[in-house]
PDB file of C-alpha atoms and ligand atoms in Angstrom:
ATOM      1  CA  MET A   1      94.668 214.206 152.550  1.00 43.00           C
ATOM      2  CA  ILE A   2      91.184 214.997 151.267  1.00 49.00           C
ATOM      3  CA  ASP A   3      88.304 213.949 153.471  1.00 52.00           C
ATOM      4  CA  THR A   4      85.892 211.527 151.813  1.00 50.00           C
ATOM      5  CA  PRO A   5      82.536 213.242 151.356  1.00 47.00           C
ATOM      6  CA  ALA A   6      79.938 211.735 153.692  1.00 40.00           C
ATOM      7  CA  PHE A   7      77.795 210.516 150.784  1.00 44.00           C
ATOM      8  CA  LEU A   8      80.657 208.331 149.532  1.00 49.00           C
ATOM      9  CA  ASP A   9      81.701 207.111 152.944  1.00 47.00           C
ATOM     10  CA  THR A  10      79.104 204.360 153.273  1.00 47.00           C
ATOM     11  CA  ASN A  11      80.900 201.053 153.094  1.00 47.00           C
ATOM     12  CA  ARG A  12      84.422 199.967 153.921  1.00 46.00           C
ATOM     13  CA  PRO A  13      86.723 202.509 155.507  1.00 49.00           C
ATOM     14  CA  ASP A  14      89.994 203.432 153.925  1.00 55.00           C
ATOM     15  CA  THR A  15      91.934 200.423 155.220  1.00 58.00           C
ATOM     16  CA  PRO A  16      94.934 198.805 153.567  1.00 64.00           C
ATOM     17  CA  ASN A  17      94.082 196.528 150.688  1.00 71.00           C
ATOM     18  CA  LEU A  18      96.778 194.091 151.686  1.00 84.00           C
ATOM     19  CA  VAL A  19      96.833 190.407 150.808  1.00 90.00           C
ATOM     20  CA  VAL A  20      99.619 187.982 151.751  1.00 93.00           C
ATOM     21  CA  GLU A  21      99.308 185.209 149.173  1.00 93.00           C
ATOM     22  CA  GLN A  22     101.092 182.438 151.057  1.00 94.00           C
ATOM     23  CA  GLY A  23      99.976 183.392 154.548  1.00 96.00           C
ATOM     24  CA  VAL A  24      99.136 179.843 155.596  1.00 97.00           C
ATOM     25  CA  VAL A  25     100.910 176.793 154.173  1.00 97.00           C
ATOM     26  CA  PRO A  26      99.313 173.438 155.029  1.00 97.00           C
ATOM     27  CA  PHE A  27     101.422 170.291 154.948  1.00 97.00           C
ATOM     28  CA  TYR A  28     101.471 166.690 156.055  1.00 96.00           C
ATOM     29  CA  LEU A  29     104.179 164.162 156.640  1.00 95.00           C
ATOM     30  CA  ALA A  30     104.031 161.180 154.290  1.00 92.00           C
ATOM     31  CA  SER A  31     103.154 157.899 156.068  1.00 83.00           C
ATOM     32  CA  ARG A  32     103.018 159.687 159.398  1.00 90.00           C
ATOM     33  CA  PRO A  33      99.845 160.522 161.364  1.00 92.00           C
ATOM     34  CA  VAL A  34     100.774 164.187 161.345  1.00 94.00           C
ATOM     35  CA  ARG A  35      99.471 167.216 159.512  1.00 94.00           C
ATOM     36  CA  GLY A  36     100.210 170.853 160.173  1.00 96.00           C
ATOM     37  CA  ARG A  37     100.136 174.454 159.136  1.00 97.00           C
ATOM     38  CA  LEU A  38     102.826 177.073 158.965  1.00 98.00           C
ATOM     39  CA  VAL A  39     101.401 180.575 159.380  1.00 98.00           C
ATOM     40  CA  ARG A  40     103.364 183.649 158.312  1.00 98.00           C
ATOM     41  CA  PRO A  41     101.286 186.783 157.824  1.00 96.00           C
ATOM     42  CA  GLY A  42     104.457 188.788 157.026  1.00 95.00           C
ATOM     43  CA  VAL A  43     103.979 192.533 156.712  1.00 93.00           C
ATOM     44  CA  LEU A  44     100.246 192.114 157.393  1.00 94.00           C
ATOM     45  CA  THR A  45     101.107 191.647 161.078  1.00 96.00           C
ATOM     46  CA  ASP A  46     102.696 195.088 161.200  1.00 95.00           C
ATOM     47  CA  THR A  47      99.762 196.668 159.365  1.00 92.00           C
ATOM     48  CA  LEU A  48      97.270 195.132 161.786  1.00 94.00           C
ATOM     49  CA  LEU A  49      99.169 195.814 165.016  1.00 95.00           C
ATOM     50  CA  THR A  50     100.312 199.366 164.313  1.00 93.00           C
ATOM     51  CA  ARG A  51      96.749 200.611 163.940  1.00 90.00           C
ATOM     52  CA  HIS A  52      96.453 200.211 167.726  1.00 91.00           C
ATOM     53  CA  ASP A  53      98.305 202.203 170.355  1.00 90.00           C
ATOM     54  CA  ASN A  54      98.460 199.562 173.098  1.00 94.00           C
ATOM     55  CA  PRO A  55     101.812 198.850 174.782  1.00 95.00           C
ATOM     56  CA  ASP A  56     104.190 196.594 172.817  1.00 96.00           C
ATOM     57  CA  VAL A  57     103.801 193.618 175.190  1.00 97.00           C
ATOM     58  CA  VAL A  58     100.053 193.766 174.591  1.00 97.00           C
ATOM     59  CA  LEU A  59     100.436 193.986 170.803  1.00 97.00           C
ATOM     60  CA  ARG A  60     102.888 191.104 170.894  1.00 97.00           C
ATOM     61  CA  LEU A  61     100.237 188.847 172.429  1.00 98.00           C
ATOM     62  CA  ALA A  62      97.683 190.126 169.910  1.00 97.00           C
ATOM     63  CA  GLY A  63     100.094 189.187 167.095  1.00 98.00           C
ATOM     64  CA  GLU A  64     100.370 185.654 168.455  1.00 98.00           C
ATOM     65  CA  ALA A  65      96.578 185.442 168.660  1.00 98.00           C
ATOM     66  CA  LEU A  66      96.264 186.545 165.018  1.00 97.00           C
ATOM     67  CA  ALA A  67      98.717 183.860 163.869  1.00 98.00           C
ATOM     68  CA  LEU A  68      96.831 181.281 165.942  1.00 96.00           C
ATOM     69  CA  VAL A  69      93.366 182.049 164.525  1.00 96.00           C
ATOM     70  CA  ALA A  70      94.774 182.220 160.984  1.00 96.00           C
ATOM     71  CA  GLY A  71      96.192 178.720 161.399  1.00 94.00           C
ATOM     72  CA  LEU A  72      93.136 177.221 163.058  1.00 91.00           C
ATOM     73  CA  ALA A  73      90.607 178.833 160.709  1.00 90.00           C
ATOM     74  CA  SER A  74      92.419 177.412 157.689  1.00 86.00           C
ATOM     75  CA  ALA A  75      91.932 173.873 159.048  1.00 82.00           C
ATOM     76  CA  LEU A  76      88.155 174.192 159.241  1.00 79.00           C
ATOM     77  CA  LYS A  77      85.497 173.916 156.585  1.00 79.00           C
ATOM     78  CA  PHE A  78      83.088 176.755 157.275  1.00 81.00           C
ATOM     79  CA  LYS A  79      81.668 179.997 155.950  1.00 86.00           C
ATOM     80  CA  GLY A  80      81.933 182.868 158.344  1.00 87.00           C
ATOM     81  CA  SER A  81      84.467 183.745 161.001  1.00 89.00           C
ATOM     82  CA  PHE A  82      86.544 181.784 163.467  1.00 92.00           C
ATOM     83  CA  SER A  83      87.446 183.669 166.605  1.00 94.00           C
ATOM     84  CA  LEU A  84      89.492 183.472 169.743  1.00 95.00           C
ATOM     85  CA  GLN A  85      88.351 185.431 172.761  1.00 96.00           C
ATOM     86  CA  ALA A  86      90.393 185.667 175.952  1.00 96.00           C
ATOM     87  CA  LYS A  87      88.816 187.317 178.985  1.00 96.00           C
ATOM     88  CA  GLY A  88      90.802 187.710 182.150  1.00 95.00           C
ATOM     89  CA  ASP A  89      91.238 189.809 185.295  1.00 96.00           C
ATOM     90  CA  GLY A  90      94.796 190.889 184.392  1.00 96.00           C
ATOM     91  CA  PRO A  91      96.117 194.020 182.637  1.00 97.00           C
ATOM     92  CA  ILE A  92      94.543 192.705 179.395  1.00 97.00           C
ATOM     93  CA  SER A  93      90.852 192.276 180.149  1.00 96.00           C
ATOM     94  CA  LEU A  94      89.808 191.295 176.634  1.00 97.00           C
ATOM     95  CA  LEU A  95      91.562 189.992 173.546  1.00 97.00           C
ATOM     96  CA  VAL A  96      89.591 189.067 170.451  1.00 96.00           C
ATOM     97  CA  ALA A  97      91.147 187.881 167.194  1.00 96.00           C
ATOM     98  CA  ASP A  98      89.239 186.476 164.272  1.00 94.00           C
ATOM     99  CA  CYS A  99      89.757 185.141 160.804  1.00 95.00           C
ATOM    100  CA  THR A 100      87.158 184.523 158.102  1.00 93.00           C
ATOM    101  CA  ASP A 101      87.004 181.541 155.761  1.00 92.00           C
ATOM    102  CA  ALA A 102      88.588 183.862 153.175  1.00 92.00           C
ATOM    103  CA  GLY A 103      91.556 184.606 155.464  1.00 94.00           C
ATOM    104  CA  ALA A 104      90.507 188.116 156.523  1.00 93.00           C
ATOM    105  CA  LEU A 105      92.133 188.902 159.876  1.00 95.00           C
ATOM    106  CA  ARG A 106      91.360 191.453 162.548  1.00 94.00           C
ATOM    107  CA  PHE A 107      91.730 191.865 166.299  1.00 95.00           C
ATOM    108  CA  HIS A 108      90.629 193.976 169.210  1.00 94.00           C
ATOM    109  CA  VAL A 109      92.342 194.235 172.592  1.00 96.00           C
ATOM    110  CA  ARG A 110      91.374 196.067 175.761  1.00 95.00           C
ATOM    111  CA  SER A 111      94.226 196.739 178.166  1.00 95.00           C
ATOM    112  CA  ASP A 112      94.733 198.864 181.259  1.00 96.00           C
ATOM    113  CA  ASP A 113      97.997 200.622 180.452  1.00 93.00           C
ATOM    114  CA  GLU A 114      98.708 201.543 184.091  1.00 95.00           C
ATOM    115  CA  LYS A 115      98.374 197.907 185.104  1.00 96.00           C
ATOM    116  CA  VAL A 116     100.622 196.927 182.179  1.00 97.00           C
ATOM    117  CA  ALA A 117     103.260 199.446 183.308  1.00 96.00           C
ATOM    118  CA  ALA A 118     103.067 198.149 186.887  1.00 97.00           C
ATOM    119  CA  LEU A 119     103.520 194.572 185.676  1.00 97.00           C
ATOM    120  CA  LEU A 120     106.492 195.570 183.497  1.00 97.00           C
ATOM    121  CA  ARG A 121     108.308 197.107 186.471  1.00 96.00           C
ATOM    122  CA  ASP A 122     108.577 193.658 188.085  1.00 95.00           C
ATOM    123  CA  HIS A 123     108.465 191.533 184.941  1.00 96.00           C
ATOM    124  CA  PRO A 124     110.083 193.129 181.884  1.00 94.00           C
ATOM    125  CA  HIS A 125     109.057 190.130 179.769  1.00 94.00           C
ATOM    126  CA  PRO A 126     105.619 189.191 181.064  1.00 96.00           C
ATOM    127  CA  THR A 127     103.981 185.935 180.054  1.00 96.00           C
ATOM    128  CA  ALA A 128     100.524 185.686 178.524  1.00 96.00           C
ATOM    129  CA  ALA A 129      99.341 184.311 181.880  1.00 96.00           C
ATOM    130  CA  GLN A 130     100.581 187.450 183.667  1.00 97.00           C
ATOM    131  CA  LEU A 131      99.000 189.733 181.086  1.00 97.00           C
ATOM    132  CA  LEU A 132      95.622 187.999 181.021  1.00 97.00           C
ATOM    133  CA  GLY A 133      95.344 186.860 184.646  1.00 96.00           C
ATOM    134  CA  GLY A 134      92.667 184.348 185.575  1.00 95.00           C
ATOM    135  CA  GLY A 135      89.806 183.899 183.178  1.00 95.00           C
ATOM    136  CA  TYR A 136      88.735 181.906 180.195  1.00 94.00           C
ATOM    137  CA  LEU A 137      89.543 181.274 176.582  1.00 93.00           C
ATOM    138  CA  ALA A 138      86.800 180.734 174.022  1.00 93.00           C
ATOM    139  CA  PHE A 139      87.053 179.576 170.439  1.00 92.00           C
ATOM    140  CA  SER A 140      83.976 180.028 168.291  1.00 91.00           C
ATOM    141  CA  VAL A 141      82.748 179.638 164.745  1.00 89.00           C
ATOM    142  CA  ASP A 142      80.157 182.163 163.662  1.00 85.00           C
ATOM    143  CA  GLN A 143      78.496 181.349 160.357  1.00 84.00           C
ATOM    144  CA  GLY A 144      76.323 184.434 160.260  1.00 80.00           C
ATOM    145  CA  PRO A 145      72.824 185.438 161.324  1.00 78.00           C
ATOM    146  CA  ASP A 146      70.243 182.668 161.801  1.00 80.00           C
ATOM    147  CA  THR A 147      72.922 180.081 162.592  1.00 81.00           C
ATOM    148  CA  ASP A 148      74.099 178.714 165.915  1.00 79.00           C
ATOM    149  CA  ILE A 149      77.485 179.862 167.127  1.00 77.00           C
ATOM    150  CA  HIS A 150      79.657 176.862 167.923  1.00 82.00           C
ATOM    151  CA  GLN A 151      81.714 177.739 170.931  1.00 83.00           C
ATOM    152  CA  GLY A 152      84.188 175.943 173.147  1.00 87.00           C
ATOM    153  CA  ILE A 153      85.343 177.484 176.410  1.00 90.00           C
ATOM    154  CA  VAL A 154      88.149 176.531 178.794  1.00 87.00           C
ATOM    155  CA  GLU A 155      89.759 178.119 181.790  1.00 90.00           C
ATOM    156  CA  ILE A 156      93.037 179.892 181.029  1.00 91.00           C
ATOM    157  CA  ARG A 157      95.806 177.386 181.836  1.00 90.00           C
ATOM    158  CA  GLY A 158      99.493 177.645 180.992  1.00 92.00           C
ATOM    159  CA  GLU A 159     102.079 180.402 180.741  1.00 95.00           C
ATOM    160  CA  SER A 160     102.052 181.233 177.035  1.00 96.00           C
ATOM    161  CA  LEU A 161      99.234 181.538 174.529  1.00 96.00           C
ATOM    162  CA  SER A 162     100.738 178.461 172.817  1.00 94.00           C
ATOM    163  CA  ASP A 163     100.281 176.490 176.076  1.00 92.00           C
ATOM    164  CA  MET A 164      96.759 177.843 176.537  1.00 91.00           C
ATOM    165  CA  ALA A 165      95.728 176.835 173.017  1.00 90.00           C
ATOM    166  CA  ALA A 166      97.287 173.385 173.427  1.00 86.00           C
ATOM    167  CA  HIS A 167      95.423 172.972 176.736  1.00 83.00           C
ATOM    168  CA  TYR A 168      92.194 173.895 174.969  1.00 85.00           C
ATOM    169  CA  PHE A 169      92.742 171.286 172.263  1.00 81.00           C
ATOM    170  CA  THR A 170      93.787 168.518 174.598  1.00 76.00           C
ATOM    171  CA  THR A 171      90.599 169.053 176.614  1.00 78.00           C
ATOM    172  CA  SER A 172      88.172 169.590 173.744  1.00 75.00           C
ATOM    173  CA  GLU A 173      89.475 167.650 170.762  1.00 70.00           C
ATOM    174  CA  GLN A 174      90.026 163.950 170.316  1.00 68.00           C
ATOM    175  CA  HIS A 175      93.555 164.272 169.033  1.00 77.00           C
ATOM    176  CA  ALA A 176      96.838 165.730 170.200  1.00 86.00           C
ATOM    177  CA  CYS A 177      97.792 169.179 169.014  1.00 89.00           C
ATOM    178  CA  TRP A 178     101.133 170.985 169.197  1.00 93.00           C
ATOM    179  CA  VAL A 179     101.230 174.779 168.918  1.00 94.00           C
ATOM    180  CA  ARG A 180     104.044 177.347 168.834  1.00 97.00           C
ATOM    181  CA  LEU A 181     103.325 181.021 168.368  1.00 97.00           C
ATOM    182  CA  TYR A 182     105.785 183.795 167.632  1.00 98.00           C
ATOM    183  CA  CYS A 183     105.610 187.581 167.511  1.00 98.00           C
ATOM    184  CA  HIS A 184     108.391 190.131 167.599  1.00 97.00           C
ATOM    185  CA  LYS A 185     109.004 193.740 166.604  1.00 97.00           C
ATOM    186  CA  GLY A 186     112.222 194.057 164.614  1.00 94.00           C
ATOM    187  CA  ASP A 187     113.758 196.518 162.166  1.00 92.00           C
ATOM    188  CA  ALA A 188     111.075 195.766 159.556  1.00 91.00           C
ATOM    189  CA  GLY A 189     108.265 196.190 162.080  1.00 95.00           C
ATOM    190  CA  TRP A 190     106.027 193.571 163.668  1.00 97.00           C
ATOM    191  CA  ARG A 191     106.106 189.987 162.414  1.00 97.00           C
ATOM    192  CA  ALA A 192     104.189 186.993 163.759  1.00 98.00           C
ATOM    193  CA  GLY A 193     104.027 183.314 162.976  1.00 98.00           C
ATOM    194  CA  ALA A 194     102.615 179.990 164.056  1.00 98.00           C
ATOM    195  CA  LEU A 195     103.514 176.375 163.606  1.00 97.00           C
ATOM    196  CA  ILE A 196     100.670 174.011 164.431  1.00 95.00           C
ATOM    197  CA  LEU A 197     100.828 170.215 164.290  1.00 95.00           C
ATOM    198  CA  GLU A 198      97.889 167.874 164.671  1.00 92.00           C
ATOM    199  CA  ARG A 199      98.007 164.179 165.219  1.00 91.00           C
ATOM    200  CA  ILE A 200      95.470 162.676 162.855  1.00 87.00           C
ATOM    201  CA  ALA A 201      93.820 159.284 163.127  1.00 79.00           C
ATOM    202  CA  THR A 202      95.493 156.708 160.931  1.00 69.00           C
ATOM    203  CA  GLU A 203      93.025 155.380 158.438  1.00 58.00           C
ATOM    204  CA  GLY A 204      92.269 151.688 157.979  1.00 48.00           C
ATOM    205  CA  GLY A 205      94.074 149.649 155.366  1.00 41.00           C
ATOM    206  CA  HIS A 206      97.550 150.174 156.750  1.00 46.00           C
ATOM    207  CA  THR A 207      99.902 147.270 156.991  1.00 43.00           C
ATOM    208  CA  SER A 208      99.805 145.167 160.126  1.00 42.00           C
ATOM    209  CA  ASP A 209     103.160 146.483 161.325  1.00 50.00           C
ATOM    210  CA  ASP A 210     101.605 149.955 161.595  1.00 52.00           C
ATOM    211  CA  ALA A 211     101.154 149.581 165.345  1.00 59.00           C
ATOM    212  CA  PRO A 212      99.931 152.488 167.535  1.00 60.00           C
ATOM    213  CA  GLU A 213     103.402 152.753 169.101  1.00 67.00           C
ATOM    214  CA  ASP A 214     104.766 153.620 165.669  1.00 77.00           C
ATOM    215  CA  GLY A 215     102.269 156.464 165.565  1.00 83.00           C
ATOM    216  CA  ASP A 216     103.444 157.641 169.004  1.00 88.00           C
ATOM    217  CA  ASP A 217     107.056 157.589 167.816  1.00 91.00           C
ATOM    218  CA  ALA A 218     106.214 159.454 164.617  1.00 92.00           C
ATOM    219  CA  TRP A 219     104.288 162.106 166.569  1.00 93.00           C
ATOM    220  CA  GLU A 220     107.134 162.537 169.017  1.00 94.00           C
ATOM    221  CA  THR A 221     109.663 162.819 166.200  1.00 95.00           C
ATOM    222  CA  ALA A 222     107.511 165.431 164.438  1.00 96.00           C
ATOM    223  CA  THR A 223     107.083 167.588 167.557  1.00 95.00           C
ATOM    224  CA  THR A 224     110.795 167.289 168.382  1.00 96.00           C
ATOM    225  CA  LEU A 225     111.707 168.476 164.883  1.00 97.00           C
ATOM    226  CA  ALA A 226     109.094 171.251 165.053  1.00 97.00           C
ATOM    227  CA  SER A 227     110.603 172.460 168.355  1.00 97.00           C
ATOM    228  CA  THR A 228     113.845 173.295 166.560  1.00 97.00           C
ATOM    229  CA  LEU A 229     112.136 176.112 164.629  1.00 97.00           C
ATOM    230  CA  THR A 230     113.524 179.430 165.850  1.00 97.00           C
ATOM    231  CA  GLU A 231     111.825 182.801 166.041  1.00 96.00           C
ATOM    232  CA  ALA A 232     114.504 184.241 163.740  1.00 96.00           C
ATOM    233  CA  GLU A 233     113.643 181.654 161.069  1.00 97.00           C
ATOM    234  CA  ILE A 234     109.870 181.870 161.083  1.00 97.00           C
ATOM    235  CA  LEU A 235     109.870 185.678 161.197  1.00 97.00           C
ATOM    236  CA  ASN A 236     112.450 186.030 158.404  1.00 96.00           C
ATOM    237  CA  ASP A 237     110.622 187.386 155.325  1.00 94.00           C
ATOM    238  CA  SER A 238     113.352 186.220 152.960  1.00 94.00           C
ATOM    239  CA  LEU A 239     112.992 182.532 153.861  1.00 96.00           C
ATOM    240  CA  SER A 240     110.118 180.859 152.007  1.00 96.00           C
ATOM    241  CA  SER A 241     107.677 178.694 153.967  1.00 96.00           C
ATOM    242  CA  GLU A 242     108.528 175.761 151.727  1.00 96.00           C
ATOM    243  CA  THR A 243     112.219 176.132 152.522  1.00 96.00           C
ATOM    244  CA  LEU A 244     111.443 176.282 156.230  1.00 97.00           C
ATOM    245  CA  LEU A 245     109.248 173.171 156.145  1.00 97.00           C
ATOM    246  CA  TYR A 246     111.856 171.145 154.245  1.00 96.00           C
ATOM    247  CA  ARG A 247     114.525 172.385 156.610  1.00 96.00           C
ATOM    248  CA  LEU A 248     112.490 171.191 159.595  1.00 96.00           C
ATOM    249  CA  PHE A 249     110.957 167.961 158.325  1.00 96.00           C
ATOM    250  CA  HIS A 250     113.146 166.748 155.425  1.00 95.00           C
ATOM    251  CA  SER A 251     113.728 163.395 157.144  1.00 93.00           C
ATOM    252  CA  GLU A 252     109.944 162.846 157.408  1.00 93.00           C
ATOM    253  CA  ASP A 253     109.049 163.461 153.762  1.00 93.00           C
ATOM    254  CA  PRO A 254     106.947 166.633 154.064  1.00 96.00           C
ATOM    255  CA  CYS A 255     104.172 167.170 151.470  1.00 96.00           C
ATOM    256  CA  ILE A 256     103.177 170.784 150.942  1.00 96.00           C
ATOM    257  CA  GLY A 257      99.543 171.659 150.230  1.00 95.00           C
ATOM    258  CA  HIS A 258      97.967 174.682 148.563  1.00 95.00           C
ATOM    259  CA  PRO A 259      98.840 177.893 150.403  1.00 96.00           C
ATOM    260  CA  ARG A 260      96.048 180.142 151.616  1.00 95.00           C
ATOM    261  CA  ALA A 261      96.011 183.901 151.513  1.00 95.00           C
ATOM    262  CA  LEU A 262      95.612 186.171 154.516  1.00 96.00           C
ATOM    263  CA  ALA A 263      94.331 189.718 154.304  1.00 93.00           C
ATOM    264  CA  PHE A 264      93.486 192.816 156.257  1.00 88.00           C
ATOM    265  CA  GLY A 265      89.935 192.069 157.188  1.00 80.00           C
ATOM    266  CA  CYS A 266      87.927 194.523 159.192  1.00 83.00           C
ATOM    267  CA  ARG A 267      84.223 194.255 158.513  1.00 80.00           C
ATOM    268  CA  CYS A 268      83.197 197.536 160.068  1.00 82.00           C
ATOM    269  CA  SER A 269      80.954 199.865 158.143  1.00 82.00           C
ATOM    270  CA  ARG A 270      79.537 203.301 158.600  1.00 85.00           C
ATOM    271  CA  ALA A 271      76.039 201.835 158.422  1.00 84.00           C
ATOM    272  CA  ARG A 272      76.706 199.416 161.297  1.00 83.00           C
ATOM    273  CA  LEU A 273      78.095 202.154 163.568  1.00 87.00           C
ATOM    274  CA  ALA A 274      75.201 204.436 162.631  1.00 87.00           C
ATOM    275  CA  GLY A 275      72.888 201.624 163.717  1.00 87.00           C
ATOM    276  CA  ILE A 276      74.604 201.516 167.110  1.00 88.00           C
ATOM    277  CA  LEU A 277      74.292 205.285 167.505  1.00 89.00           C
ATOM    278  CA  GLU A 278      70.568 205.054 166.783  1.00 89.00           C
ATOM    279  CA  THR A 279      70.130 203.055 169.999  1.00 90.00           C
ATOM    280  CA  PHE A 280      71.642 205.833 172.179  1.00 90.00           C
ATOM    281  CA  PRO A 281      69.445 208.283 174.107  1.00 91.00           C
ATOM    282  CA  THR A 282      69.330 211.829 172.777  1.00 90.00           C
ATOM    283  CA  ASP A 283      71.185 213.203 175.816  1.00 91.00           C
ATOM    284  CA  ASP A 284      74.089 210.809 175.274  1.00 91.00           C
ATOM    285  CA  LEU A 285      74.336 211.747 171.613  1.00 91.00           C
ATOM    286  CA  ASP A 286      74.396 215.447 172.535  1.00 91.00           C
ATOM    287  CA  HIS A 287      77.134 214.707 175.045  1.00 92.00           C
ATOM    288  CA  MET A 288      79.200 212.753 172.467  1.00 91.00           C
ATOM    289  CA  ALA A 289      79.035 215.503 169.860  1.00 91.00           C
ATOM    290  CA  GLU A 290      81.960 217.899 169.581  1.00 91.00           C
ATOM    291  CA  ASP A 291      81.303 220.952 167.425  1.00 91.00           C
ATOM    292  CA  GLY A 292      78.313 219.102 166.012  1.00 90.00           C
ATOM    293  CA  THR A 293      80.272 215.985 165.068  1.00 92.00           C
ATOM    294  CA  ILE A 294      80.189 212.560 166.697  1.00 92.00           C
ATOM    295  CA  THR A 295      83.298 210.442 166.133  1.00 91.00           C
ATOM    296  CA  MET A 296      83.179 206.673 166.528  1.00 89.00           C
ATOM    297  CA  ASN A 297      86.345 204.589 166.197  1.00 87.00           C
ATOM    298  CA  CYS A 298      86.100 200.996 165.065  1.00 87.00           C
ATOM    299  CA  SER A 299      87.561 198.960 167.917  1.00 85.00           C
ATOM    300  CA  PHE A 300      89.108 196.493 165.436  1.00 87.00           C
ATOM    301  CA  CYS A 301      90.829 198.672 162.823  1.00 85.00           C
ATOM    302  CA  ASN A 302      90.730 201.993 164.697  1.00 84.00           C
ATOM    303  CA  HIS A 303      89.241 203.766 161.702  1.00 84.00           C
ATOM    304  CA  ALA A 304      87.423 206.949 162.750  1.00 86.00           C
ATOM    305  CA  PHE A 305      83.901 207.450 161.452  1.00 89.00           C
ATOM    306  CA  HIS A 306      82.389 210.923 161.681  1.00 90.00           C
ATOM    307  CA  PHE A 307      78.685 211.618 161.932  1.00 91.00           C
ATOM    308  CA  GLN A 308      76.948 214.957 161.983  1.00 91.00           C
ATOM    309  CA  ARG A 309      74.917 215.183 165.191  1.00 90.00           C
ATOM    310  CA  GLU A 310      71.737 215.908 163.269  1.00 88.00           C
ATOM    311  CA  GLU A 311      72.228 212.757 161.107  1.00 85.00           C
ATOM    312  CA  VAL A 312      71.719 210.329 163.978  1.00 85.00           C
ATOM    313  CA  GLY A 313      69.336 209.662 166.842  1.00 78.00           C
ATOM    314  CA  ARG A 314      65.606 209.577 167.290  1.00 64.00           C
ATOM    315  CA  ASP A 315      65.346 213.281 166.626  1.00 58.00           C
ATOM    316  CA  ALA A 316      67.352 213.015 163.392  1.00 55.00           C
ATOM    317  CA  ALA A 317      65.959 215.045 160.553  1.00 47.00           C
TER     318      ALA A 317
HETATM  319 ZN1  LIG B 401      87.067 198.371 161.462  1.00 69.32          ZN
END
C-alpha cells in the first residue's frame, strides 16, 4: 500500500465507503397505536466493530448500541448527531455510539481488558449490567456549534442494554417503548439488529368503540408478536426486512415506510487532530514523537494519523 502524501491527507481518512441502503425500515400497524423500526446494518456492523481490538463481549455490546442509536436517530427530526453514552464503574468505563441525521454511524468504547478477562472467568456470557457496572446512560442530540445539546440522563437499570434503553424511555418519554437489541459474531462476521416499538397516542376522530383498553390490548399483542423475533432471523442477511416484518405482524396489517440508509460515518479529520495537538505543551509533543513522527489514532474509527514533529506545536515552523 502506498502512503498518502501528507499534502493530500487533509480531510477524511481512508475509511470504507460503505452504505447499507435499507438499514432502517420504519413501519406502523394499521388501526393500532403502534409504530416501530427494524434496524439491520448488515455487513456495516462487521466493518465498524472489526476496526477495534476490544474483547468480543465488549464489541458485542457496542454492536447493540450502534443498532439502538440507528433506530432512535431515524425516529427524530433533527440535523446533527444523536448519541448514546454509557459511563460505568465496570470493565467497560465508557461506551459512545452515535448516528447522524444522514445515518452515519460510529462508536468508541473504553474497556479494561484485564477486568473483562476476570469477569469472563466467572461469567462466560456477561450481561451489559456486569460489563458496565453502576453508572449512567445519556442520550443526546447535538445539532452543531452554537446550539444547545439536548440531553437526557438516567441511572443504569436493567440487565441488558435493551432493558436499560426501555427504562430510559419509560422514565423520560410520555409513551411506552419496547426495545430488543441483537449482536452476534457468526461465519459472515459481526451482525447486529434492533426492533423498536413505540406506543403512539391515538389521534382524535376515532370511533367511540376505540376505548383505551383496546389500545392496551393492541400494544400487548404487538409486543407479544415482536418477542417472537429470533436472533437467527434478524441477523440473517438473506431475509429481507419486509419479509421479516410481514412474518411477525401479518395479523396486524403492517404498513412499511421508506427505508433509511446507514453508513460508515466517522467524522474525524487530520485538521481536527492537529488542532488537539496544538494545545499540548512542547515537552509532551517531544515525548509523543517517535523518530520525529507523532501518531494519533482516531478513537472512533481507529485510523492512524501521522504528523511530523516539526509540523505541530507552538514551536512549529
Ligand atoms: Zn475516525
